[in-house]
């Protein structure tokens, strides 16, 4: 059986039908505190369609064995499914070759892998790693570790009051000393879509390699790493309606070839003696140990599902949702939006006057509405806006205008509870 | 939970809006800082202890309704207590929030009972106990004479 047949692209009518789409997600059918669940915490992690759950089940039920080592049928099936998943990920990301797709645990591991295997061996004391002020901790801390290890310096491009990266400062910050530019495609806390194509282009003019953290972009935007021209791009499966513990690092093949291995072990070797070891070629060089086989298969099913809906249709639908919820929230004088960039994914971070975000979250939960409250693993962003925490409603394509209305009603109820 | 009003009782909202003893304490003999990294809440508790009695207590910080009200109610309750009584109150309050039943000699919590509903939402228990753990750290500081800092994580 071919992999394509196991994870077909579900072609749908060209009109995006959210009612139909929601039926694919069993978790969305639940009642929470006597209310239908309104799941608006997708930037933290997204729910899974049946096709992903079934792919995981099938991988363990019928096609499970270790990969790349058995001569028996199940091992062959598992290997085909695992490597087939790599091809689907290649297509999803727009990579030119499957060898450019490394399976990792998630975006965090993708960034750490690049930090330790690509940047660390090449960087010298006094060199700079350039990030932006709106990064998630996972695109800050791995670089701080490299800086500590090597004496390099972390340089941070500021953001404006609207939550947009200051492109002039960015351009001025690029220099001979810049070892890598590492920026997120979409901000998890503000929803800002960074002009990554422009940023990559500017970096390339100086010959500076680039890594794009695509954790928040992949669920919302059509990706094409070839067109983007970045050296590295990394995504998490669980935010893309796939399983946890699996993600993808795209690396341009020549970069992957020149890199040190990340971890040592089985899979990543060609031959081992006690005197010396010959490493495998990419991507296996970076996949030491038995990989998350079922996870990769589940992720491929998620990617195929999203492709089936069509990212253009998803983008258009989410744009409508964002526009609607933004307008409704702006009508509430007690609500202040944090992050008002021109280009945004469907994420609204907000404060309710006189009510702490944590209380907002608890009260909304009692209305069946799941939002994230806190610093969203982006404490520097909170510091930038001078707030300890925000509430964040992050939408996916399965959310509805009615849920946006419920969010607004919920906030009005918060104000009622607090006697405003 | 049946009703949010059990959770956000009027007394809690009142102490959130108008926290009592909400200022630094110049005469403080010991103090401690508490932090809940989950929600970013920060609290500082100041104590003036004289001959084994909490003569003055105050706090400062930024937090949610539960953590602010808990801190405010705590300062009212602890003021005038001996150190032994303050430690016993900590144990009883902690016991109410976690239901561990470890307090050897439970005492009447009075107004603090208003916070008992928080136990129904486990993730919020840390909000209610942040100021209390900070109080405990300050009391320990008074014993050790060292600056104290605690985190709920």
Coordinates of C-alpha atoms in Angstrom, one line a residue:
Chain A
X1 CA 0.0 0.0 0.0
X2 CA 1.4 3.4 -0.9
X3 CA 1.7 6.2 1.6
X4 CA -0.3 8.5 -0.6
X5 CA -3.2 6.1 -0.4
X6 CA -3.0 5.9 3.4
X7 CA -2.9 9.7 3.8
X8 CA -5.0 11.1 1.0
X9 CA -5.6 14.7 0.5
X10 CA -9.2 15.2 1.3
X11 CA -10.4 17.4 -1.5
X12 CA -13.4 19.5 -0.5
X13 CA -15.7 21.9 -2.2
X14 CA -14.0 25.2 -2.9
X15 CA -16.3 27.1 -0.4
X16 CA -14.9 26.7 3.1
X17 CA -17.6 25.1 5.2
X18 CA -16.7 25.4 8.9
X19 CA -19.7 23.4 10.1
X20 CA -18.5 20.4 8.0
X21 CA -14.9 21.0 9.1
X22 CA -15.8 20.9 12.8
X23 CA -17.2 17.5 12.5
X24 CA -13.7 16.2 11.7
X25 CA -12.6 17.2 15.3
X26 CA -14.1 15.0 18.0
X27 CA -12.7 17.3 20.8
X28 CA -14.8 20.2 19.6
X29 CA -18.0 18.3 20.2
X30 CA -17.6 18.5 24.0
X31 CA -19.6 20.3 26.6
X32 CA -17.5 22.2 29.2
X33 CA -19.2 23.6 32.2
X34 CA -22.6 23.0 30.5
X35 CA -21.6 25.0 27.5
X36 CA -20.3 23.9 24.1
X37 CA -16.5 24.1 24.1
X38 CA -15.2 27.2 22.3
X39 CA -11.5 26.3 21.9
X40 CA -9.6 29.5 21.4
X41 CA -6.2 28.3 22.6
X42 CA -4.9 27.1 19.3
X43 CA -1.6 29.0 19.6
X44 CA -0.8 26.9 22.6
X45 CA -1.8 23.6 20.9
X46 CA -4.4 22.7 18.4
X47 CA -7.1 19.9 18.4
X48 CA -6.7 16.8 16.2
X49 CA -8.9 15.7 13.3
X50 CA -10.1 12.1 13.2
X51 CA -7.8 11.5 10.3
X52 CA -4.8 12.1 12.5
X53 CA -6.1 10.0 15.3
X54 CA -6.8 7.2 12.9
X55 CA -3.4 7.5 11.3
X56 CA -1.8 7.1 14.7
X57 CA -4.0 4.2 15.5
X58 CA -3.3 2.5 12.2
X59 CA 0.4 3.1 12.6
X60 CA 0.4 1.2 15.9
X61 CA -2.3 -1.3 15.0
X62 CA -1.1 -2.6 11.6
X63 CA 2.1 -1.1 10.4
X64 CA 4.3 -0.9 13.5
X65 CA 7.9 -1.9 13.8
X66 CA 11.2 -0.1 14.0
X67 CA 12.4 1.6 10.8
X68 CA 15.4 1.3 8.6
X69 CA 16.6 -2.0 10.0
X70 CA 14.2 -4.9 9.5
X71 CA 14.0 -7.2 6.6
X72 CA 10.5 -8.3 7.6
X73 CA 7.2 -6.9 6.2
X74 CA 6.2 -4.8 9.2
X75 CA 9.5 -3.0 9.3
X76 CA 9.2 -2.3 5.6
X77 CA 5.7 -0.9 6.0
X78 CA 6.8 1.2 8.9
X79 CA 9.8 2.5 7.0
X80 CA 7.7 3.3 4.0
X81 CA 5.2 5.1 6.1
X82 CA 7.9 7.1 8.0
X83 CA 9.8 8.1 4.8
X84 CA 6.5 8.7 3.1
X85 CA 5.7 11.1 5.9
X86 CA 8.9 12.9 5.2
X87 CA 7.9 13.4 1.6
X88 CA 4.5 14.8 2.6
X89 CA 6.4 17.2 5.0
X90 CA 8.7 18.2 2.1
X91 CA 5.7 19.0 -0.1
X92 CA 4.0 20.9 2.7
X93 CA 7.0 23.1 3.4
X94 CA 7.9 23.5 -0.2
X95 CA 11.4 22.0 0.2
X96 CA 13.0 20.7 -2.9
X97 CA 14.2 17.4 -1.5
X98 CA 13.1 15.0 1.2
X99 CA 16.6 14.9 2.6
X100 CA 16.1 18.5 3.7
X101 CA 13.4 17.4 6.1
X102 CA 14.7 16.4 9.6
X103 CA 12.2 15.0 12.0
X104 CA 12.6 16.6 15.5
X105 CA 10.5 16.8 18.6
X106 CA 9.2 20.2 17.7
X107 CA 10.2 23.7 17.0
X108 CA 12.2 24.0 20.2
X109 CA 14.4 21.1 19.2
X110 CA 14.7 22.4 15.7
X111 CA 16.1 25.7 17.0
X112 CA 18.4 23.9 19.5
X113 CA 19.7 21.7 16.8
X114 CA 20.6 24.6 14.6
X115 CA 22.1 26.5 17.5
X116 CA 24.3 23.6 18.6
X117 CA 25.2 21.9 15.3
X118 CA 25.3 24.8 12.9
X119 CA 26.0 28.0 14.8
X120 CA 28.0 27.0 17.8
X121 CA 30.9 25.5 15.8
X122 CA 31.1 28.5 13.5
X123 CA 30.7 31.4 15.9
X124 CA 33.4 33.3 17.7
X125 CA 33.5 35.6 20.7
X126 CA 32.2 39.0 19.7
X127 CA 30.1 37.6 16.9
X128 CA 26.4 38.3 17.1
X129 CA 23.1 36.3 17.0
X130 CA 20.3 38.5 15.8
X131 CA 16.7 37.9 17.0
X132 CA 13.7 40.1 17.5
X133 CA 12.0 41.4 20.6
X134 CA 8.8 39.4 20.0
X135 CA 10.4 36.0 20.1
X136 CA 9.1 33.0 22.1
X137 CA 11.4 31.8 24.8
X138 CA 12.4 28.9 22.6
X139 CA 13.9 31.3 20.1
X140 CA 15.8 33.2 22.9
X141 CA 17.2 30.7 25.3
X142 CA 19.0 28.3 22.9
X143 CA 20.9 31.4 21.5
X144 CA 21.7 32.6 25.0
X145 CA 23.2 29.2 25.7
X146 CA 25.4 29.5 22.5
X147 CA 26.4 33.0 23.7
X148 CA 27.4 31.6 27.1
X149 CA 29.3 28.8 25.4
X150 CA 31.2 30.9 23.0
X151 CA 31.3 34.5 24.1
X152 CA 29.1 35.6 21.3
X153 CA 26.5 38.3 21.8
X154 CA 22.7 38.2 21.5
X155 CA 21.4 41.3 19.7
X156 CA 17.7 42.1 19.8
X157 CA 15.8 44.1 17.2
X158 CA 13.1 46.1 18.9
X159 CA 9.4 46.1 18.1
X160 CA 7.1 49.1 17.7
X161 CA 4.1 49.9 19.8
X162 CA 1.9 48.0 17.4
X163 CA 4.1 44.9 17.8
X164 CA 5.9 45.0 14.5
X165 CA 9.6 44.4 14.1
X166 CA 11.4 47.7 13.4
X167 CA 12.8 46.9 9.9
X168 CA 15.1 49.9 9.8
X169 CA 16.8 48.9 13.0
X170 CA 16.9 45.3 11.7
X171 CA 18.6 46.3 8.4
X172 CA 21.1 48.4 10.4
X173 CA 21.8 45.6 12.8
X174 CA 23.1 43.2 10.0
X175 CA 26.8 43.1 9.8
X176 CA 29.9 41.0 9.2
X177 CA 29.6 40.0 12.9
X178 CA 26.1 38.5 12.5
X179 CA 26.4 34.8 12.6
X180 CA 22.7 34.0 12.1
X181 CA 19.3 35.7 12.0
X182 CA 16.7 33.8 13.9
X183 CA 13.2 35.2 13.9
X184 CA 9.7 33.9 14.1
X185 CA 7.4 34.0 11.1
X186 CA 4.3 34.7 13.3
X187 CA 4.4 36.0 16.9
X188 CA 2.7 33.6 19.3
X189 CA 1.8 36.4 21.8
X190 CA 0.8 39.2 19.4
X191 CA -0.1 37.4 16.2
X192 CA 2.2 39.7 14.1
X193 CA 3.2 38.2 10.8
X194 CA 6.8 39.3 10.3
X195 CA 7.9 40.3 6.8
X196 CA 10.3 37.3 6.8
X197 CA 10.8 37.3 3.1
X198 CA 12.2 40.8 3.2
X199 CA 14.2 39.9 6.3
X200 CA 15.7 36.9 4.7
X201 CA 16.5 38.9 1.6
X202 CA 18.3 41.6 3.6
X203 CA 20.3 39.0 5.6
X204 CA 21.3 37.2 2.3
X205 CA 22.7 40.5 1.0
X206 CA 25.2 40.2 3.8
X207 CA 25.7 36.4 3.4
X208 CA 24.0 35.8 6.8
X209 CA 22.2 32.5 7.3
X210 CA 18.7 32.6 8.5
X211 CA 16.4 30.5 10.7
X212 CA 12.7 31.1 10.7
X213 CA 10.6 29.8 13.7
X214 CA 7.4 28.7 11.9
X215 CA 5.6 27.2 14.9
X216 CA 2.8 29.7 14.7
X217 CA 2.9 30.2 10.9
X218 CA 2.3 26.7 9.8
X219 CA -1.3 26.4 11.0
X220 CA -2.3 29.6 9.2
X221 CA -0.1 30.4 6.2
X222 CA 0.9 28.7 3.0
X223 CA 4.6 27.9 3.3
X224 CA 7.2 27.8 0.6
X225 CA 10.7 27.6 2.1
X226 CA 12.3 27.5 -1.4
X227 CA 10.6 30.8 -2.3
X228 CA 11.4 32.3 1.1
X229 CA 15.0 31.5 0.6
X230 CA 15.8 30.8 4.3
X231 CA 18.5 28.4 5.4
X232 CA 16.4 26.8 8.1
X233 CA 12.6 26.7 8.9
X234 CA 11.1 24.7 11.8
X235 CA 7.6 23.8 12.8
X236 CA 5.8 21.9 15.5
X237 CA 3.3 19.1 14.8
X238 CA 1.0 19.7 17.7
X239 CA 0.2 23.3 16.7
X240 CA -0.5 22.0 13.2
X241 CA -3.3 19.6 14.3
X242 CA -0.8 16.8 14.5
X243 CA 0.6 14.8 17.5
X244 CA 2.8 16.2 20.2
X245 CA 6.5 15.3 20.3
X246 CA 7.0 15.6 16.6
X247 CA 8.0 18.5 14.4
X248 CA 10.1 19.2 11.4
X249 CA 13.3 21.1 10.8
X250 CA 13.9 22.1 7.2
X251 CA 17.5 22.8 6.4
X252 CA 19.0 23.6 3.0
X253 CA 20.9 20.5 2.0
X254 CA 24.3 22.1 1.7
X255 CA 23.9 23.5 5.2
X256 CA 22.8 20.2 6.6
X257 CA 25.7 18.5 4.9
X258 CA 28.3 20.8 6.4
X259 CA 26.8 20.6 9.9
X260 CA 27.9 18.6 12.9
X261 CA 25.6 15.9 14.1
X262 CA 23.3 16.9 17.0
X263 CA 23.2 13.7 19.0
X264 CA 25.1 10.5 18.7
X265 CA 23.5 7.1 18.6
X266 CA 21.9 4.6 16.2
X267 CA 20.3 5.7 13.0
X268 CA 22.7 8.6 12.6
X269 CA 25.7 6.4 11.7
X270 CA 27.0 4.6 8.6
X271 CA 29.6 2.6 10.4
X272 CA 31.0 2.4 13.9
X273 CA 34.2 1.0 15.3
X274 CA 35.8 1.8 18.6
X275 CA 38.4 3.9 16.7
X276 CA 36.1 6.0 14.5
X277 CA 32.5 6.5 13.3
X278 CA 31.3 7.5 10.0
X279 CA 28.1 9.5 10.1
X280 CA 25.1 9.0 8.0
X281 CA 24.0 11.6 5.5
X282 CA 21.2 14.1 6.1
X283 CA 18.5 13.9 7.3
X284 CA 19.4 10.7 9.2
X285 CA 22.6 12.3 10.6
X286 CA 20.3 14.3 12.8
X287 CA 17.9 11.6 13.8
X288 CA 19.8 9.6 16.4
X289 CA 17.9 6.7 18.0
X290 CA 14.5 5.3 17.1
X291 CA 12.5 8.2 15.9
X292 CA 8.9 9.1 16.7
X293 CA 7.6 6.9 13.9
X294 CA 3.9 7.1 14.6
X295 CA 4.3 10.8 15.3
X296 CA 5.8 11.5 11.9
X297 CA 3.0 9.5 10.3
X298 CA 0.4 11.4 12.3
X299 CA 2.0 14.7 11.4
X300 CA 1.9 13.8 7.7
X301 CA -1.8 13.0 8.1
X302 CA -2.3 16.5 9.6
X303 CA -0.4 18.2 6.9
X304 CA -2.4 16.3 4.2
X305 CA -5.6 17.3 6.0
X306 CA -4.7 21.0 6.1
X307 CA -3.6 20.8 2.4
X308 CA -6.9 19.3 1.6
X309 CA -8.8 22.2 3.2
X310 CA -6.5 24.5 1.3
X311 CA -4.3 27.0 3.0
X312 CA -5.6 29.8 0.7
X313 CA -9.1 29.0 1.9
X314 CA -7.9 28.8 5.5
X315 CA -6.2 32.2 5.2
X316 CA -9.2 33.9 3.7
X317 CA -11.5 32.4 6.4
X318 CA -9.3 33.3 9.3
X319 CA -8.8 36.8 8.0
X320 CA -12.6 37.2 8.3
X321 CA -12.6 35.8 11.8
X322 CA -9.7 38.1 12.9
X323 CA -11.4 41.2 11.4
X324 CA -14.7 40.4 13.1
X325 CA -13.3 39.6 16.6
X326 CA -11.0 42.6 16.4
X327 CA -13.9 44.9 15.6
X328 CA -16.1 43.4 18.3
X329 CA -13.3 43.7 20.9
X330 CA -12.6 47.3 19.9
X331 CA -16.2 48.1 20.7
X332 CA -15.6 47.3 24.3
X333 CA -14.1 50.4 26.0
X334 CA -12.7 48.2 28.8
X335 CA -10.6 46.1 26.5
X336 CA -7.2 47.0 25.2
X337 CA -5.7 45.0 22.4
X338 CA -1.9 44.2 22.7
X339 CA -0.5 43.7 19.2
X340 CA -2.2 45.7 16.4
X341 CA 0.1 45.0 13.5
X342 CA -1.2 45.5 10.0
X343 CA -0.4 41.9 9.1
X344 CA -1.6 39.5 11.8
X345 CA -2.6 35.8 12.2
X346 CA -5.9 35.2 13.9
X347 CA -4.6 35.8 17.4
X348 CA -5.9 38.5 19.8
X349 CA -4.0 39.3 22.9
X350 CA -5.9 41.6 25.2
X351 CA -6.3 43.2 28.6
X352 CA -9.5 43.8 30.5
X353 CA -9.5 47.0 32.4
X354 CA -9.3 46.4 36.2
X355 CA -9.3 42.6 35.8
X356 CA -6.2 40.4 35.9
X357 CA -5.8 38.1 32.9
X358 CA -5.9 35.1 35.2
X359 CA -9.3 36.0 36.4
X360 CA -10.5 36.6 32.8
X361 CA -9.3 33.1 32.0
X362 CA -11.0 31.4 34.9
X363 CA -14.4 33.2 34.2
X364 CA -14.2 32.5 30.5
X365 CA -13.5 28.8 31.2
X366 CA -16.7 28.7 33.3
X367 CA -18.5 29.8 30.0
X368 CA -16.8 26.9 28.1
X369 CA -14.3 29.3 26.4
X370 CA -10.7 28.2 26.5
X371 CA -8.1 31.0 26.2
X372 CA -4.6 31.2 27.4
X373 CA -3.6 33.7 30.1
X374 CA -0.2 34.6 31.2
X375 CA 3.0 35.6 29.5
X376 CA 2.7 33.1 26.7
X377 CA 6.4 32.1 27.0
X378 CA 7.3 35.5 25.8
X379 CA 8.2 37.5 28.9
X380 CA 10.2 40.1 27.0
X381 CA 7.1 40.9 25.0
X382 CA 5.1 41.4 28.2
X383 CA 7.9 43.7 29.5
X384 CA 7.9 45.6 26.3
X385 CA 4.2 46.5 26.8
X386 CA 4.6 46.9 30.5
X387 CA 2.1 44.2 31.5
X388 CA 2.6 41.1 33.6
X389 CA 0.2 39.0 31.5
X390 CA -2.5 39.1 28.9
X391 CA -5.4 37.0 27.9
X392 CA -5.0 35.5 24.4
X393 CA -7.7 34.1 22.1
X394 CA -6.0 32.3 19.2
X395 CA -8.3 31.0 16.5
X396 CA -8.0 28.1 14.1
X397 CA -9.9 27.4 10.9
X398 CA -12.4 25.4 12.9
X399 CA -13.5 28.4 15.0
X400 CA -16.6 30.4 14.2
X401 CA -18.0 33.9 14.2
X402 CA -20.4 32.6 16.9
X403 CA -17.5 31.6 19.1
X404 CA -16.0 35.1 18.6
X405 CA -19.4 36.5 19.8
X406 CA -19.3 34.1 22.8
X407 CA -15.8 35.5 23.6
X408 CA -17.1 39.0 23.6
X409 CA -20.2 38.0 25.7
X410 CA -17.8 36.2 28.0
X411 CA -15.7 39.3 28.5
X412 CA -18.9 41.3 29.2
X413 CA -19.7 38.6 31.9
X414 CA -16.2 39.1 33.3
X415 CA -17.0 42.8 33.7
X416 CA -20.3 41.9 35.3
X417 CA -18.7 39.6 37.9
X418 CA -16.2 42.3 38.7
X419 CA -19.1 44.8 39.1
X420 CA -17.9 47.2 36.4
Chain B
X1 CA -18.2 24.7 40.0
X2 CA -21.8 25.7 40.4
X3 CA -21.6 29.5 40.7
X4 CA -18.7 31.9 40.0
X5 CA -20.1 34.0 42.8
X6 CA -18.8 31.4 45.2
X7 CA -15.4 31.9 43.8
X8 CA -15.4 35.7 43.4
X9 CA -17.3 36.6 46.6
X10 CA -17.9 40.2 47.3
X11 CA -15.3 40.2 50.1
X12 CA -12.7 39.0 47.6
X13 CA -13.6 41.6 45.0
X14 CA -13.6 44.3 47.8
X15 CA -10.1 43.4 48.9
X16 CA -8.9 43.2 45.3
X17 CA -10.2 46.7 44.5
X18 CA -9.1 48.2 47.8
X19 CA -6.3 46.1 49.2
X20 CA -5.6 46.7 52.9
X21 CA -2.1 47.4 54.2
X22 CA -0.9 47.9 50.6
X23 CA 2.4 49.8 50.9
X24 CA 6.0 49.2 51.7
X25 CA 6.8 49.2 55.4
X26 CA 9.7 51.5 56.4
X27 CA 10.0 49.9 59.8
X28 CA 10.2 46.4 58.4
X29 CA 12.4 44.0 60.3
X30 CA 12.1 41.4 57.6
X31 CA 10.6 41.0 54.2
X32 CA 10.3 38.5 51.3
X33 CA 9.5 38.5 47.7
X34 CA 7.2 35.9 46.0
X35 CA 6.7 35.2 42.3
X36 CA 4.3 33.0 40.4
X37 CA 5.9 32.5 37.0
X38 CA 2.7 30.9 35.6
X39 CA 0.8 34.2 35.7
X40 CA 3.5 36.7 36.4
X41 CA 2.1 37.6 39.8
X42 CA 4.6 39.3 42.2
X43 CA 4.2 40.1 45.8
X44 CA 6.4 41.5 48.5
X45 CA 5.5 41.0 52.1
X46 CA 6.9 43.3 54.9
X47 CA 6.9 42.5 58.6
X48 CA 7.8 44.5 61.6
X49 CA 8.4 42.0 64.4
X50 CA 9.0 43.0 67.9
X51 CA 9.4 40.7 70.9
X52 CA 8.0 37.7 68.9
X53 CA 4.8 39.6 67.8
X54 CA 3.9 40.8 64.3
X55 CA 3.3 44.5 65.1
X56 CA 3.0 45.6 61.5
X57 CA 2.5 43.8 58.2
X58 CA 2.0 45.1 54.7
X59 CA 2.4 44.0 51.1
X60 CA 2.9 45.3 47.6
X61 CA 2.7 43.7 44.2
X62 CA 0.6 43.1 41.1
X63 CA -1.6 40.1 40.9
X64 CA -5.0 38.7 40.1
X65 CA -8.1 39.1 42.3
X66 CA -7.4 35.9 44.2
X67 CA -3.8 36.6 45.0
X68 CA -4.3 40.2 45.9
X69 CA -7.4 39.5 48.1
X70 CA -5.6 36.7 49.7
X71 CA -2.6 38.9 50.5
X72 CA -4.8 41.7 51.8
X73 CA -6.9 39.4 54.0
X74 CA -3.7 37.8 55.3
X75 CA -2.2 41.1 56.4
X76 CA -5.4 41.8 58.4
X77 CA -5.4 38.4 60.0
X78 CA -1.7 38.2 60.9
X79 CA -1.3 41.7 62.4
X80 CA -0.9 41.4 66.1
X81 CA -0.3 37.7 66.1
X82 CA 2.7 36.0 67.7
X83 CA 5.1 34.2 65.4
X84 CA 3.7 30.9 66.6
X85 CA 0.2 32.0 65.9
X86 CA 1.2 33.2 62.5
X87 CA 2.8 29.9 61.6
X88 CA -0.3 28.1 62.9
X89 CA -2.5 30.3 60.7
X90 CA -0.3 29.5 57.7
X91 CA -0.8 25.8 58.3
X92 CA -4.5 26.1 58.7
X93 CA -4.9 28.3 55.6
X94 CA -2.6 26.0 53.6
X95 CA -4.7 23.0 54.8
X96 CA -7.9 24.7 53.6
X97 CA -6.5 25.3 50.2
X98 CA -4.9 22.0 49.6
X99 CA -7.1 19.8 51.8
X100 CA -4.2 17.9 53.1
X101 CA -5.3 17.9 56.7
X102 CA -1.8 18.4 58.0
X103 CA -2.5 21.3 60.3
X104 CA -2.1 19.8 63.8
X105 CA -4.2 22.4 65.5
X106 CA -6.6 24.0 63.0
X107 CA -7.8 27.4 63.9
X108 CA -10.7 29.5 62.9
X109 CA -10.0 31.2 59.6
X110 CA -12.7 33.8 59.8
X111 CA -12.9 36.0 56.7
X112 CA -10.3 33.8 55.1
X113 CA -13.0 31.2 54.6
X114 CA -14.1 33.3 51.6
X115 CA -11.2 31.9 49.7
X116 CA -12.2 28.2 50.3
X117 CA -13.9 28.2 46.8
X118 CA -10.5 28.5 45.1
X119 CA -9.8 24.9 46.0
X120 CA -12.4 23.9 43.3
X121 CA -10.1 25.3 40.6
X122 CA -6.7 23.6 41.4
X123 CA -4.7 25.8 39.0
X124 CA -5.7 28.8 41.0
X125 CA -4.6 27.5 44.4
X126 CA -1.2 28.9 43.8
X127 CA -2.7 32.4 43.4
X128 CA -4.3 32.2 46.8
X129 CA -1.2 30.8 48.5
X130 CA 1.5 33.0 46.9
X131 CA 1.3 35.7 49.6
X132 CA 1.2 33.0 52.3
X133 CA 4.4 31.3 51.1
X134 CA 6.0 34.7 50.9
X135 CA 4.9 35.4 54.5
X136 CA 6.4 32.1 55.6
X137 CA 9.7 33.0 53.8
X138 CA 9.7 36.4 55.6
X139 CA 9.2 34.7 58.9
X140 CA 12.0 32.3 58.2
X141 CA 14.1 35.3 57.2
X142 CA 13.4 36.8 60.6
X143 CA 14.9 33.7 62.1
X144 CA 17.9 33.5 59.8
X145 CA 18.4 37.1 59.1
X146 CA 18.8 36.6 55.3
X147 CA 16.9 38.0 52.4
X148 CA 14.2 35.6 51.2
X149 CA 12.6 34.9 47.8
X150 CA 10.2 32.2 46.9
X151 CA 8.6 30.9 43.8
X152 CA 5.5 28.9 43.4
X153 CA 7.1 26.9 40.5

